[in-house]
């Protein structure tokens, strides 16, 4: 009754399915190990968010060829960072922020997005300062990072840091995340043995206050009882110079 | 031609079966090796163009000659080129792509579609010299196959690559491809990539003859499917063939040398033929030759 050909066919089908499943599992595991977004990679300007960048980059290296400063390289197998995708190490060679963004122009897939029009708007990473080893924080007038910063006074400023009355004030660098592109020129320039200012992906170093904190001294907002956390609120349009205490509205 | 002795085997065309004899002269040997030499030239030449453009700023009319790598590149800063299989995987992973890479993939599809898909495999792929070396050494050492797997397996690997790309959201083969590891290694630095390449060499040497290129590689399978349309073909002259089998001994895809089918259509039709040209100079009867498909006479029309 049992057709031997049919039995053979079903056996082969099952074997094929098992082979495909096991192969697919091993392959999928390799992918999950290799192709995961690498949290520490510093990407070229205009790079999409890490997961999308990983998926869209075809690993051709045209950005690397286009880079006039030999900043970019493709991560080699075994290196920390997704294999074959472009990265750079600011302490070796930082990004000198070409105005015409040749790396982004060279990208054929859009992994380096053409939506980036102005290099100052790029966000390759964010500079952070180790104040235990920063010379300025020891009281020296170093300030090299500030002077070398391509958008100084916006991305890095020098702040007066007063101390006790008998000691002179510190003049310390302060990074502003709203302007820092993460180019890494500061990290390259830092004179300490290990850079005391270094660039890391913003996601790795930047905190988030949370929407339920309301800095009353900063935002001109009305305090109400029906506030719900997470609600996006626009500052109420209060004409400048209006002082409610003098208006008799209370 | 000498008169056949009584113990000489005769081919189906009634002529004596002669073995292939390697010529003793250098010029004769160079003639036999002409396709291999040409293939090594194109393989090295392509990588050299990429390497020179990147490391030595090679330019023509002030334009970079060939920047990028075989995954995607730009010829003279104007013509985009791209690996259609890699492009397909990225599209399946759910990413939209800029037109540059889509046009590039179209150009390459057209190029290999017209020429014969697996021309990539034999004439340009950087893995080919590695597996060729393994195959040569394997023959020298007389290593036998330890097991048999179907050459159809590559089409399942191809299907799996496309499915996994869609499921995982990243181009599945591109992340593990030893092919791109090899050309990236040459152009941009190898890192630990040599381990993967040496692994393929060992696999082909010890485990399975023509194991990677002939059984597993999904890119080869992709170009094999495309190769069915190829216009550059190995033409087969049935009347002169004595079925000596020399061609099948050197062919990396011997299943394509089906004399019955080839005799019917006058050419080696399957897309799996990589147009490597190994069979042509070893044929003692000169029954095989490279020709463009429209130039190949149809034997049935000739009434043979």
PDB file of C-alpha atoms in Angstrom, chain B:
ATOM      1  CA  UNK B   1      45.801  10.868 -39.332  1.00  0.00           C
ATOM      2  CA  UNK B   2      47.092   7.364 -38.777  1.00  0.00           C
ATOM      3  CA  UNK B   3      45.080   4.265 -39.506  1.00  0.00           C
ATOM      4  CA  UNK B   4      43.557   2.925 -36.275  1.00  0.00           C
ATOM      5  CA  UNK B   5      44.920  -0.290 -34.818  1.00  0.00           C
ATOM      6  CA  UNK B   6      42.549  -3.040 -33.882  1.00  0.00           C
ATOM      7  CA  UNK B   7      42.793  -2.322 -30.144  1.00  0.00           C
ATOM      8  CA  UNK B   8      42.208   1.411 -30.510  1.00  0.00           C
ATOM      9  CA  UNK B   9      38.907   2.584 -29.055  1.00  0.00           C
ATOM     10  CA  UNK B  10      36.663   4.342 -31.535  1.00  0.00           C
ATOM     11  CA  UNK B  11      34.386   7.258 -30.737  1.00  0.00           C
ATOM     12  CA  UNK B  12      30.711   7.317 -31.725  1.00  0.00           C
ATOM     13  CA  UNK B  13      31.755   9.170 -34.877  1.00  0.00           C
ATOM     14  CA  UNK B  14      33.976   6.276 -35.898  1.00  0.00           C
ATOM     15  CA  UNK B  15      37.226   8.108 -35.278  1.00  0.00           C
ATOM     16  CA  UNK B  16      39.866   6.829 -32.872  1.00  0.00           C
ATOM     17  CA  UNK B  17      39.785   8.177 -29.322  1.00  0.00           C
ATOM     18  CA  UNK B  18      42.971  10.099 -28.632  1.00  0.00           C
ATOM     19  CA  UNK B  19      44.105  11.342 -25.239  1.00  0.00           C
ATOM     20  CA  UNK B  20      45.086  14.924 -24.574  1.00  0.00           C
ATOM     21  CA  UNK B  21      48.857  15.337 -24.623  1.00  0.00           C
ATOM     22  CA  UNK B  22      50.441  18.368 -23.015  1.00  0.00           C
ATOM     23  CA  UNK B  23      52.725  19.974 -25.604  1.00  0.00           C
ATOM     24  CA  UNK B  24      56.427  19.856 -24.810  1.00  0.00           C
ATOM     25  CA  UNK B  25      57.210  23.351 -26.075  1.00  0.00           C
ATOM     26  CA  UNK B  26      56.634  26.462 -24.008  1.00  0.00           C
ATOM     27  CA  UNK B  27      54.619  28.136 -26.738  1.00  0.00           C
ATOM     28  CA  UNK B  28      52.440  25.048 -26.982  1.00  0.00           C
ATOM     29  CA  UNK B  29      51.897  25.062 -23.225  1.00  0.00           C
ATOM     30  CA  UNK B  30      51.098  28.756 -23.186  1.00  0.00           C
ATOM     31  CA  UNK B  31      48.467  28.005 -25.815  1.00  0.00           C
ATOM     32  CA  UNK B  32      46.965  25.349 -23.565  1.00  0.00           C
ATOM     33  CA  UNK B  33      47.093  27.706 -20.588  1.00  0.00           C
ATOM     34  CA  UNK B  34      45.792  30.735 -22.462  1.00  0.00           C
ATOM     35  CA  UNK B  35      42.418  30.865 -20.741  1.00  0.00           C
ATOM     36  CA  UNK B  36      43.889  30.356 -17.284  1.00  0.00           C
ATOM     37  CA  UNK B  37      46.448  33.089 -17.911  1.00  0.00           C
ATOM     38  CA  UNK B  38      43.739  35.396 -19.223  1.00  0.00           C
ATOM     39  CA  UNK B  39      41.550  34.668 -16.208  1.00  0.00           C
ATOM     40  CA  UNK B  40      44.335  35.344 -13.729  1.00  0.00           C
ATOM     41  CA  UNK B  41      44.971  38.594 -15.582  1.00  0.00           C
ATOM     42  CA  UNK B  42      41.356  39.753 -15.289  1.00  0.00           C
ATOM     43  CA  UNK B  43      41.144  38.610 -11.657  1.00  0.00           C
ATOM     44  CA  UNK B  44      44.315  40.397 -10.609  1.00  0.00           C
ATOM     45  CA  UNK B  45      43.668  43.299 -12.966  1.00  0.00           C
ATOM     46  CA  UNK B  46      40.269  44.094 -11.475  1.00  0.00           C
ATOM     47  CA  UNK B  47      41.619  44.076  -7.919  1.00  0.00           C
ATOM     48  CA  UNK B  48      44.632  46.105  -9.062  1.00  0.00           C
ATOM     49  CA  UNK B  49      42.365  48.806 -10.518  1.00  0.00           C
ATOM     50  CA  UNK B  50      40.538  49.074  -7.192  1.00  0.00           C
ATOM     51  CA  UNK B  51      43.775  48.968  -5.217  1.00  0.00           C
ATOM     52  CA  UNK B  52      45.575  51.486  -7.426  1.00  0.00           C
ATOM     53  CA  UNK B  53      42.671  53.914  -7.382  1.00  0.00           C
ATOM     54  CA  UNK B  54      42.552  53.821  -3.586  1.00  0.00           C
ATOM     55  CA  UNK B  55      46.235  53.627  -2.662  1.00  0.00           C
ATOM     56  CA  UNK B  56      47.972  55.289  -5.592  1.00  0.00           C
ATOM     57  CA  UNK B  57      45.253  57.694  -6.771  1.00  0.00           C
ATOM     58  CA  UNK B  58      45.090  56.195 -10.254  1.00  0.00           C
ATOM     59  CA  UNK B  59      43.152  58.509 -12.516  1.00  0.00           C
ATOM     60  CA  UNK B  60      42.206  58.797 -16.161  1.00  0.00           C
ATOM     61  CA  UNK B  61      41.331  62.259 -17.528  1.00  0.00           C
ATOM     62  CA  UNK B  62      41.613  63.409 -13.937  1.00  0.00           C
ATOM     63  CA  UNK B  63      38.866  61.001 -12.835  1.00  0.00           C
ATOM     64  CA  UNK B  64      39.458  58.165 -10.341  1.00  0.00           C
ATOM     65  CA  UNK B  65      39.660  54.960 -12.388  1.00  0.00           C
ATOM     66  CA  UNK B  66      37.626  52.523 -10.300  1.00  0.00           C
ATOM     67  CA  UNK B  67      36.781  53.346  -6.698  1.00  0.00           C
ATOM     68  CA  UNK B  68      35.057  51.039  -4.243  1.00  0.00           C
ATOM     69  CA  UNK B  69      35.068  47.263  -4.517  1.00  0.00           C
ATOM     70  CA  UNK B  70      33.052  44.635  -6.409  1.00  0.00           C
ATOM     71  CA  UNK B  71      30.148  45.077  -3.957  1.00  0.00           C
ATOM     72  CA  UNK B  72      29.638  48.579  -5.324  1.00  0.00           C
ATOM     73  CA  UNK B  73      31.898  50.907  -7.221  1.00  0.00           C
ATOM     74  CA  UNK B  74      32.118  53.852  -9.547  1.00  0.00           C
ATOM     75  CA  UNK B  75      33.940  53.714 -12.884  1.00  0.00           C
ATOM     76  CA  UNK B  76      35.681  56.985 -13.800  1.00  0.00           C
ATOM     77  CA  UNK B  77      33.607  58.754 -11.158  1.00  0.00           C
ATOM     78  CA  UNK B  78      30.534  58.473 -13.391  1.00  0.00           C
ATOM     79  CA  UNK B  79      29.293  54.934 -14.064  1.00  0.00           C
ATOM     80  CA  UNK B  80      27.918  53.256 -10.933  1.00  0.00           C
ATOM     81  CA  UNK B  81      28.331  49.493 -10.658  1.00  0.00           C
ATOM     82  CA  UNK B  82      26.922  47.223  -7.959  1.00  0.00           C
ATOM     83  CA  UNK B  83      26.575  43.579  -7.015  1.00  0.00           C
ATOM     84  CA  UNK B  84      22.943  42.780  -7.885  1.00  0.00           C
ATOM     85  CA  UNK B  85      22.757  39.949  -5.328  1.00  0.00           C
ATOM     86  CA  UNK B  86      23.949  42.212  -2.492  1.00  0.00           C
ATOM     87  CA  UNK B  87      21.534  44.911  -3.650  1.00  0.00           C
ATOM     88  CA  UNK B  88      18.659  42.416  -3.698  1.00  0.00           C
ATOM     89  CA  UNK B  89      19.474  41.301  -0.152  1.00  0.00           C
ATOM     90  CA  UNK B  90      19.516  44.880   1.149  1.00  0.00           C
ATOM     91  CA  UNK B  91      16.181  45.578  -0.550  1.00  0.00           C
ATOM     92  CA  UNK B  92      14.698  42.419   0.980  1.00  0.00           C
ATOM     93  CA  UNK B  93      15.979  43.455   4.401  1.00  0.00           C
ATOM     94  CA  UNK B  94      13.485  46.300   4.217  1.00  0.00           C
ATOM     95  CA  UNK B  95      15.795  49.187   3.345  1.00  0.00           C
ATOM     96  CA  UNK B  96      15.071  51.601   0.550  1.00  0.00           C
ATOM     97  CA  UNK B  97      18.079  52.403  -1.595  1.00  0.00           C
ATOM     98  CA  UNK B  98      19.366  55.379  -3.508  1.00  0.00           C
ATOM     99  CA  UNK B  99      19.083  55.173  -7.283  1.00  0.00           C
ATOM    100  CA  UNK B 100      22.881  55.091  -7.686  1.00  0.00           C
ATOM    101  CA  UNK B 101      23.215  51.544  -6.400  1.00  0.00           C
ATOM    102  CA  UNK B 102      20.057  50.393  -8.203  1.00  0.00           C
ATOM    103  CA  UNK B 103      21.388  51.665 -11.540  1.00  0.00           C
ATOM    104  CA  UNK B 104      24.748  50.052 -10.756  1.00  0.00           C
ATOM    105  CA  UNK B 105      23.106  46.703 -10.027  1.00  0.00           C
ATOM    106  CA  UNK B 106      21.131  47.004 -13.269  1.00  0.00           C
ATOM    107  CA  UNK B 107      24.292  47.604 -15.288  1.00  0.00           C
ATOM    108  CA  UNK B 108      26.003  44.551 -13.789  1.00  0.00           C
ATOM    109  CA  UNK B 109      22.882  42.421 -14.304  1.00  0.00           C
ATOM    110  CA  UNK B 110      22.844  43.440 -17.944  1.00  0.00           C
ATOM    111  CA  UNK B 111      26.586  42.840 -18.348  1.00  0.00           C
ATOM    112  CA  UNK B 112      26.581  39.319 -16.930  1.00  0.00           C
ATOM    113  CA  UNK B 113      23.149  38.606 -18.369  1.00  0.00           C
ATOM    114  CA  UNK B 114      24.532  39.216 -21.862  1.00  0.00           C
ATOM    115  CA  UNK B 115      27.925  37.650 -21.297  1.00  0.00           C
ATOM    116  CA  UNK B 116      26.945  34.600 -19.240  1.00  0.00           C
ATOM    117  CA  UNK B 117      26.333  34.982 -15.532  1.00  0.00           C
ATOM    118  CA  UNK B 118      29.108  32.876 -14.125  1.00  0.00           C
ATOM    119  CA  UNK B 119      31.735  34.758 -16.092  1.00  0.00           C
ATOM    120  CA  UNK B 120      31.959  36.540 -12.735  1.00  0.00           C
ATOM    121  CA  UNK B 121      32.926  33.273 -11.023  1.00  0.00           C
ATOM    122  CA  UNK B 122      35.693  32.220 -13.380  1.00  0.00           C
ATOM    123  CA  UNK B 123      37.031  35.573 -14.550  1.00  0.00           C
ATOM    124  CA  UNK B 124      36.637  38.033 -11.669  1.00  0.00           C
ATOM    125  CA  UNK B 125      35.767  36.440  -8.312  1.00  0.00           C
ATOM    126  CA  UNK B 126      38.732  36.646  -5.896  1.00  0.00           C
ATOM    127  CA  UNK B 127      37.802  33.279  -4.365  1.00  0.00           C
ATOM    128  CA  UNK B 128      38.369  31.514  -7.684  1.00  0.00           C
ATOM    129  CA  UNK B 129      42.193  31.477  -7.501  1.00  0.00           C
ATOM    130  CA  UNK B 130      41.940  30.085  -3.963  1.00  0.00           C
ATOM    131  CA  UNK B 131      39.600  27.240  -4.879  1.00  0.00           C
ATOM    132  CA  UNK B 132      41.521  26.626  -8.117  1.00  0.00           C
ATOM    133  CA  UNK B 133      44.707  26.263  -6.066  1.00  0.00           C
ATOM    134  CA  UNK B 134      42.942  23.857  -3.694  1.00  0.00           C
ATOM    135  CA  UNK B 135      41.611  21.859  -6.645  1.00  0.00           C
ATOM    136  CA  UNK B 136      45.053  21.681  -8.255  1.00  0.00           C
ATOM    137  CA  UNK B 137      46.704  20.537  -5.033  1.00  0.00           C
ATOM    138  CA  UNK B 138      43.917  18.060  -4.383  1.00  0.00           C
ATOM    139  CA  UNK B 139      44.501  16.450  -7.789  1.00  0.00           C
ATOM    140  CA  UNK B 140      48.259  16.372  -7.139  1.00  0.00           C
ATOM    141  CA  UNK B 141      47.818  14.706  -3.763  1.00  0.00           C
ATOM    142  CA  UNK B 142      45.133  12.368  -5.066  1.00  0.00           C
ATOM    143  CA  UNK B 143      42.666  13.222  -2.312  1.00  0.00           C
ATOM    144  CA  UNK B 144      39.292  11.567  -2.774  1.00  0.00           C
ATOM    145  CA  UNK B 145      35.906  12.942  -1.809  1.00  0.00           C
ATOM    146  CA  UNK B 146      34.968  11.949   1.714  1.00  0.00           C
ATOM    147  CA  UNK B 147      31.267  12.359   0.974  1.00  0.00           C
ATOM    148  CA  UNK B 148      28.890  13.523  -1.664  1.00  0.00           C
ATOM    149  CA  UNK B 149      26.482  16.412  -1.505  1.00  0.00           C
ATOM    150  CA  UNK B 150      24.207  17.647  -4.235  1.00  0.00           C
ATOM    151  CA  UNK B 151      25.307  20.520  -6.418  1.00  0.00           C
ATOM    152  CA  UNK B 152      21.725  21.732  -6.126  1.00  0.00           C
ATOM    153  CA  UNK B 153      22.481  22.693  -2.514  1.00  0.00           C
ATOM    154  CA  UNK B 154      23.679  26.142  -3.610  1.00  0.00           C
ATOM    155  CA  UNK B 155      20.199  27.048  -4.830  1.00  0.00           C
ATOM    156  CA  UNK B 156      18.841  26.285  -1.375  1.00  0.00           C
ATOM    157  CA  UNK B 157      21.625  28.390   0.148  1.00  0.00           C
ATOM    158  CA  UNK B 158      20.602  31.163  -2.251  1.00  0.00           C
ATOM    159  CA  UNK B 159      16.959  30.885  -1.202  1.00  0.00           C
ATOM    160  CA  UNK B 160      18.000  30.799   2.444  1.00  0.00           C
ATOM    161  CA  UNK B 161      20.110  33.944   1.988  1.00  0.00           C
ATOM    162  CA  UNK B 162      17.123  35.813   0.600  1.00  0.00           C
ATOM    163  CA  UNK B 163      14.736  34.517   3.279  1.00  0.00           C
ATOM    164  CA  UNK B 164      17.191  35.292   6.096  1.00  0.00           C
ATOM    165  CA  UNK B 165      17.712  38.801   4.723  1.00  0.00           C
ATOM    166  CA  UNK B 166      13.999  39.420   4.927  1.00  0.00           C
ATOM    167  CA  UNK B 167      13.688  37.861   8.383  1.00  0.00           C
ATOM    168  CA  UNK B 168      16.768  39.301  10.071  1.00  0.00           C
ATOM    169  CA  UNK B 169      16.652  42.773   8.521  1.00  0.00           C
ATOM    170  CA  UNK B 170      20.264  42.668   7.315  1.00  0.00           C
ATOM    171  CA  UNK B 171      21.793  41.417   4.064  1.00  0.00           C
ATOM    172  CA  UNK B 172      22.375  37.823   5.202  1.00  0.00           C
ATOM    173  CA  UNK B 173      25.081  36.671   2.806  1.00  0.00           C
ATOM    174  CA  UNK B 174      26.963  39.971   2.732  1.00  0.00           C
ATOM    175  CA  UNK B 175      27.719  39.666   6.448  1.00  0.00           C
ATOM    176  CA  UNK B 176      29.365  36.282   6.109  1.00  0.00           C
ATOM    177  CA  UNK B 177      30.516  36.353   2.480  1.00  0.00           C
ATOM    178  CA  UNK B 178      34.112  35.184   2.077  1.00  0.00           C
ATOM    179  CA  UNK B 179      34.024  36.728  -1.401  1.00  0.00           C
ATOM    180  CA  UNK B 180      33.612  40.275  -0.177  1.00  0.00           C
ATOM    181  CA  UNK B 181      35.920  39.465   2.741  1.00  0.00           C
ATOM    182  CA  UNK B 182      38.563  38.587   0.142  1.00  0.00           C
ATOM    183  CA  UNK B 183      38.255  41.639  -2.083  1.00  0.00           C
ATOM    184  CA  UNK B 184      37.826  43.985   0.865  1.00  0.00           C
ATOM    185  CA  UNK B 185      40.882  42.339   2.386  1.00  0.00           C
ATOM    186  CA  UNK B 186      42.984  43.019  -0.687  1.00  0.00           C
ATOM    187  CA  UNK B 187      41.817  46.595  -1.128  1.00  0.00           C
ATOM    188  CA  UNK B 188      41.231  47.815   2.425  1.00  0.00           C
ATOM    189  CA  UNK B 189      43.081  45.446   4.769  1.00  0.00           C
ATOM    190  CA  UNK B 190      42.483  41.843   5.701  1.00  0.00           C
ATOM    191  CA  UNK B 191      42.378  41.557   9.506  1.00  0.00           C
ATOM    192  CA  UNK B 192      41.321  38.052  10.499  1.00  0.00           C
ATOM    193  CA  UNK B 193      39.687  37.528   7.096  1.00  0.00           C
ATOM    194  CA  UNK B 194      42.485  35.170   6.067  1.00  0.00           C
ATOM    195  CA  UNK B 195      40.994  32.599   8.434  1.00  0.00           C
ATOM    196  CA  UNK B 196      37.785  32.421   6.415  1.00  0.00           C
ATOM    197  CA  UNK B 197      39.724  32.244   3.150  1.00  0.00           C
ATOM    198  CA  UNK B 198      42.045  29.547   4.456  1.00  0.00           C
ATOM    199  CA  UNK B 199      38.979  27.693   5.708  1.00  0.00           C
ATOM    200  CA  UNK B 200      37.553  27.621   2.180  1.00  0.00           C
ATOM    201  CA  UNK B 201      40.904  26.454   0.827  1.00  0.00           C
ATOM    202  CA  UNK B 202      40.985  23.585   3.323  1.00  0.00           C
ATOM    203  CA  UNK B 203      37.343  22.706   2.675  1.00  0.00           C
ATOM    204  CA  UNK B 204      37.992  22.450  -1.056  1.00  0.00           C
ATOM    205  CA  UNK B 205      41.287  20.653  -0.539  1.00  0.00           C
ATOM    206  CA  UNK B 206      40.325  18.048   2.026  1.00  0.00           C
ATOM    207  CA  UNK B 207      36.571  17.787   2.372  1.00  0.00           C
ATOM    208  CA  UNK B 208      34.859  18.233  -0.963  1.00  0.00           C
ATOM    209  CA  UNK B 209      36.184  18.740  -4.485  1.00  0.00           C
ATOM    210  CA  UNK B 210      34.918  22.065  -5.865  1.00  0.00           C
ATOM    211  CA  UNK B 211      33.107  22.301  -2.547  1.00  0.00           C
ATOM    212  CA  UNK B 212      32.591  26.032  -2.214  1.00  0.00           C
ATOM    213  CA  UNK B 213      32.176  27.216  -5.810  1.00  0.00           C
ATOM    214  CA  UNK B 214      30.397  24.118  -7.056  1.00  0.00           C
ATOM    215  CA  UNK B 215      28.116  23.296  -4.142  1.00  0.00           C
ATOM    216  CA  UNK B 216      27.626  26.105  -1.642  1.00  0.00           C
ATOM    217  CA  UNK B 217      28.209  29.594  -2.977  1.00  0.00           C
ATOM    218  CA  UNK B 218      24.892  31.456  -3.286  1.00  0.00           C
ATOM    219  CA  UNK B 219      26.428  34.203  -5.424  1.00  0.00           C
ATOM    220  CA  UNK B 220      27.530  31.569  -7.928  1.00  0.00           C
ATOM    221  CA  UNK B 221      24.024  30.117  -7.815  1.00  0.00           C
ATOM    222  CA  UNK B 222      22.570  33.570  -8.452  1.00  0.00           C
ATOM    223  CA  UNK B 223      24.818  34.139 -11.444  1.00  0.00           C
ATOM    224  CA  UNK B 224      24.140  30.550 -12.540  1.00  0.00           C
ATOM    225  CA  UNK B 225      20.437  31.315 -12.825  1.00  0.00           C
ATOM    226  CA  UNK B 226      21.303  34.482 -14.722  1.00  0.00           C
ATOM    227  CA  UNK B 227      23.724  32.482 -16.874  1.00  0.00           C
ATOM    228  CA  UNK B 228      20.949  30.673 -18.698  1.00  0.00           C
ATOM    229  CA  UNK B 229      20.575  33.835 -20.790  1.00  0.00           C
ATOM    230  CA  UNK B 230      24.309  34.204 -21.475  1.00  0.00           C
ATOM    231  CA  UNK B 231      25.350  34.891 -25.032  1.00  0.00           C
ATOM    232  CA  UNK B 232      29.012  33.864 -24.717  1.00  0.00           C
ATOM    233  CA  UNK B 233      28.960  30.078 -24.816  1.00  0.00           C
ATOM    234  CA  UNK B 234      31.203  27.103 -25.321  1.00  0.00           C
ATOM    235  CA  UNK B 235      30.171  25.783 -28.726  1.00  0.00           C
ATOM    236  CA  UNK B 236      30.197  22.012 -29.253  1.00  0.00           C
ATOM    237  CA  UNK B 237      30.985  20.475 -32.601  1.00  0.00           C
ATOM    238  CA  UNK B 238      29.370  17.058 -32.348  1.00  0.00           C
ATOM    239  CA  UNK B 239      30.772  15.439 -35.517  1.00  0.00           C
ATOM    240  CA  UNK B 240      34.390  15.765 -34.382  1.00  0.00           C
ATOM    241  CA  UNK B 241      33.853  14.644 -30.768  1.00  0.00           C
ATOM    242  CA  UNK B 242      35.100  11.148 -29.883  1.00  0.00           C
ATOM    243  CA  UNK B 243      33.740  11.176 -26.298  1.00  0.00           C
ATOM    244  CA  UNK B 244      37.289  10.914 -24.951  1.00  0.00           C
ATOM    245  CA  UNK B 245      36.195  12.696 -21.778  1.00  0.00           C
ATOM    246  CA  UNK B 246      39.237  14.948 -21.401  1.00  0.00           C
ATOM    247  CA  UNK B 247      36.953  18.001 -21.044  1.00  0.00           C
ATOM    248  CA  UNK B 248      34.973  16.455 -18.187  1.00  0.00           C
ATOM    249  CA  UNK B 249      38.194  15.657 -16.317  1.00  0.00           C
ATOM    250  CA  UNK B 250      39.206  19.311 -16.098  1.00  0.00           C
ATOM    251  CA  UNK B 251      35.728  20.849 -15.830  1.00  0.00           C
ATOM    252  CA  UNK B 252      34.832  22.219 -12.375  1.00  0.00           C
ATOM    253  CA  UNK B 253      31.140  21.715 -13.198  1.00  0.00           C
ATOM    254  CA  UNK B 254      31.271  18.464 -15.184  1.00  0.00           C
ATOM    255  CA  UNK B 255      27.504  17.964 -15.066  1.00  0.00           C
ATOM    256  CA  UNK B 256      27.169  20.722 -17.683  1.00  0.00           C
ATOM    257  CA  UNK B 257      29.065  18.613 -20.246  1.00  0.00           C
ATOM    258  CA  UNK B 258      26.135  16.536 -21.352  1.00  0.00           C
ATOM    259  CA  UNK B 259      27.142  15.435 -24.855  1.00  0.00           C
ATOM    260  CA  UNK B 260      23.647  14.377 -25.821  1.00  0.00           C
ATOM    261  CA  UNK B 261      22.077  17.731 -24.958  1.00  0.00           C
ATOM    262  CA  UNK B 262      25.081  19.675 -26.218  1.00  0.00           C
ATOM    263  CA  UNK B 263      24.923  17.783 -29.498  1.00  0.00           C
ATOM    264  CA  UNK B 264      21.272  18.735 -29.891  1.00  0.00           C
ATOM    265  CA  UNK B 265      21.757  22.468 -29.431  1.00  0.00           C
ATOM    266  CA  UNK B 266      25.388  22.798 -30.504  1.00  0.00           C
ATOM    267  CA  UNK B 267      26.567  24.421 -27.288  1.00  0.00           C
ATOM    268  CA  UNK B 268      27.004  23.959 -23.549  1.00  0.00           C
ATOM    269  CA  UNK B 269      23.716  25.479 -22.458  1.00  0.00           C
ATOM    270  CA  UNK B 270      23.457  25.224 -18.637  1.00  0.00           C
ATOM    271  CA  UNK B 271      23.923  28.420 -16.656  1.00  0.00           C
ATOM    272  CA  UNK B 272      26.234  26.600 -14.281  1.00  0.00           C
ATOM    273  CA  UNK B 273      28.987  26.668 -16.940  1.00  0.00           C
ATOM    274  CA  UNK B 274      31.279  29.455 -15.802  1.00  0.00           C
ATOM    275  CA  UNK B 275      32.932  29.987 -19.188  1.00  0.00           C
ATOM    276  CA  UNK B 276      36.290  29.275 -17.587  1.00  0.00           C
ATOM    277  CA  UNK B 277      37.527  27.748 -20.838  1.00  0.00           C
ATOM    278  CA  UNK B 278      39.458  24.867 -19.253  1.00  0.00           C
ATOM    279  CA  UNK B 279      37.825  22.336 -21.571  1.00  0.00           C
ATOM    280  CA  UNK B 280      38.672  24.123 -24.816  1.00  0.00           C
ATOM    281  CA  UNK B 281      42.445  23.629 -25.068  1.00  0.00           C
ATOM    282  CA  UNK B 282      42.445  20.082 -23.653  1.00  0.00           C
ATOM    283  CA  UNK B 283      40.090  18.795 -26.346  1.00  0.00           C
ATOM    284  CA  UNK B 284      42.296  16.762 -28.678  1.00  0.00           C
ATOM    285  CA  UNK B 285      39.775  17.119 -31.494  1.00  0.00           C
ATOM    286  CA  UNK B 286      39.149  20.885 -31.124  1.00  0.00           C
ATOM    287  CA  UNK B 287      35.458  20.182 -30.767  1.00  0.00           C
ATOM    288  CA  UNK B 288      34.971  22.985 -28.254  1.00  0.00           C
ATOM    289  CA  UNK B 289      35.388  26.740 -28.725  1.00  0.00           C
ATOM    290  CA  UNK B 290      34.136  30.046 -27.317  1.00  0.00           C
ATOM    291  CA  UNK B 291      31.472  31.580 -29.517  1.00  0.00           C
ATOM    292  CA  UNK B 292      28.615  34.026 -29.275  1.00  0.00           C
ATOM    293  CA  UNK B 293      25.295  32.261 -29.188  1.00  0.00           C
ATOM    294  CA  UNK B 294      23.840  33.806 -32.382  1.00  0.00           C
ATOM    295  CA  UNK B 295      26.949  32.679 -34.294  1.00  0.00           C
ATOM    296  CA  UNK B 296      26.568  29.052 -33.217  1.00  0.00           C
ATOM    297  CA  UNK B 297      24.771  27.032 -35.906  1.00  0.00           C
ATOM    298  CA  UNK B 298      21.917  24.911 -34.691  1.00  0.00           C
ATOM    299  CA  UNK B 299      22.777  21.294 -35.565  1.00  0.00           C
ATOM    300  CA  UNK B 300      19.132  20.344 -36.014  1.00  0.00           C
ATOM    301  CA  UNK B 301      18.709  23.020 -38.657  1.00  0.00           C
ATOM    302  CA  UNK B 302      21.756  21.689 -40.464  1.00  0.00           C
ATOM    303  CA  UNK B 303      19.992  18.334 -40.518  1.00  0.00           C
ATOM    304  CA  UNK B 304      22.612  16.458 -38.508  1.00  0.00           C
TER     305      UNK B 304
END
